[in-house]
């Protein structure tokens, strides 16, 4: 059983005695109050979350979109075949060649990452798709992969942005998220844009499936682990996928696309819950959260994501430093010029500062010096460490509200949450804080969340964008070989 001090450490950073200056201590106290999400608030957020998940299943166009993905059920683990996969991430695109041997254990992967051009986030559609198609071309040449018009290489495309899917090889982007702002893609079918660029380059590739990273994480994990219940990304963005019954997806009741499917058929849902509470009814927004939103390319959108995902945690931290500097409270003598660059602090930086146990925090001092030419005083270093912790604790606790809402809605009380993303993987304390908050919301006895046998646990997702995209493509092709219609097959 953890002692009370440890519980406080997880829910709220209460120790501020080591910050010498009174002014800084007061600021820290204010931040701790503003960023603290207590158990009652967590439950309130999660309840409202559950309502928004339900609304998204009820009607189209709701705040949490609850997109149907046309992934009809979990894999058997016997799917086989070789697939090309491509994942458009924030800084890289990753191309893989995945060979599924029909036994969930044997998977062969060859892969390569290509760095996205600096300005791609604000480029035009044609530049994006040319870059993706040329990377595929390079990869198949480097790997000596052969395909032909008659027998093309099959491609699974991980496109992790909100997209409406009329079927598995189709996805109309609704709005860019995670700071992307490429013109000419919103409102368009990304599969068809990629397909036509592939055909301009005359590549022997056929696009089979468009998937979201959350669905990929869930399916890749389920391929090996039948205890998988949810796929979740705690990374640059924040989102989850789970499996629901078609009869629960009431917005599909008049849809021709499901009329031949039994109401019990499972359908993977990409929640797109980064948009939770865009009406800002329950989220405890600080002035920094409001500033991030106002200065983002899509103000008003992704309210939940902007408080909890990796892209924004470092930015919140940066805004706090700038705020204190401009009010003359701290960092007064510093040249903070380099910190004026938006989004210059990432999650790894934040966790490094928080986890620094070196004498006098000299490692943090060096990190600030090397990255930003800032010479922090000892007091400022201590303050910075506390602030890094306060932001990370709030992020992890908020992340638990979405998963808890899915579990409560589905009546799930045990299983594995297959998680991926920089926050889950690079922030060593995230999982523990997340588990505690989940336990708080779901009413687990104190201590259960810390044990090996907590009923719901986070596990590392097994390569969603590679294996997940390949398994989903294999599942779609199997459906077709049984005579079911899985794709539009537009060429
Ligand atoms: C954003 C995207 C979503 C993705 C998530 C994690 O929320 O809109 O599609 O799953 O980031 O990458």
mmCIF file of C-alpha atoms and ligand atoms in Angstrom, residues 159-163 175-178 212-214 233-240 270 272-275 302 305, ligand 1:
data_model
loop_
_atom_site.group_PDB
_atom_site.id
_atom_site.type_symbol
_atom_site.label_atom_id
_atom_site.label_comp_id
_atom_site.label_asym_id
_atom_site.label_seq_id
_atom_site.Cartn_x
_atom_site.Cartn_y
_atom_site.Cartn_z
ATOM 1 C CA UNK A 159 -3.253 8.496 -41.581
ATOM 2 C CA UNK A 160 -3.726 9.707 -38.018
ATOM 3 C CA UNK A 161 -6.059 12.653 -38.411
ATOM 4 C CA UNK A 162 -9.861 12.859 -38.228
ATOM 5 C CA UNK A 163 -11.174 11.236 -41.403
ATOM 6 C CA UNK A 175 -9.749 18.973 -40.139
ATOM 7 C CA UNK A 176 -6.001 18.876 -39.604
ATOM 8 C CA UNK A 177 -4.885 18.379 -36.017
ATOM 9 C CA UNK A 178 -1.496 18.362 -34.224
ATOM 10 C CA UNK A 212 -5.858 5.584 -37.805
ATOM 11 C CA UNK A 213 -2.891 5.001 -35.468
ATOM 12 C CA UNK A 214 -5.232 4.105 -32.579
ATOM 13 C CA UNK A 233 -2.094 6.992 -28.457
ATOM 14 C CA UNK A 234 -0.504 9.220 -25.826
ATOM 15 C CA UNK A 235 1.882 11.028 -28.108
ATOM 16 C CA UNK A 236 1.921 14.206 -30.176
ATOM 17 C CA UNK A 237 -1.852 13.770 -30.134
ATOM 18 C CA UNK A 238 -4.221 11.972 -27.813
ATOM 19 C CA UNK A 239 -6.895 9.534 -28.985
ATOM 20 C CA UNK A 240 -8.221 5.973 -28.668
ATOM 21 C CA UNK A 270 -11.778 5.625 -33.944
ATOM 22 C CA UNK A 272 -11.152 11.116 -32.182
ATOM 23 C CA UNK A 273 -11.569 12.179 -28.606
ATOM 24 C CA UNK A 274 -8.880 14.862 -28.739
ATOM 25 C CA UNK A 275 -11.933 17.018 -29.501
ATOM 26 C CA UNK A 302 -9.026 19.667 -29.954
ATOM 27 C CA UNK A 305 -5.745 17.156 -26.763
HETATM 28 C C1 LIG B 1 -4.857 13.444 -33.201
HETATM 29 C C2 LIG B 1 -5.500 12.912 -34.469
HETATM 30 C C3 LIG B 1 -5.920 11.458 -34.287
HETATM 31 C C4 LIG B 1 -4.740 10.639 -33.795
HETATM 32 C C5 LIG B 1 -4.130 11.258 -32.555
HETATM 33 C C6 LIG B 1 -2.909 10.512 -32.097
HETATM 34 O O1 LIG B 1 -5.794 13.469 -32.191
HETATM 35 O O2 LIG B 1 -6.612 13.714 -34.816
HETATM 36 O O3 LIG B 1 -6.403 10.926 -35.500
HETATM 37 O O4 LIG B 1 -5.175 9.341 -33.511
HETATM 38 O O5 LIG B 1 -3.770 12.601 -32.818
HETATM 39 O O6 LIG B 1 -1.909 10.510 -33.069
#
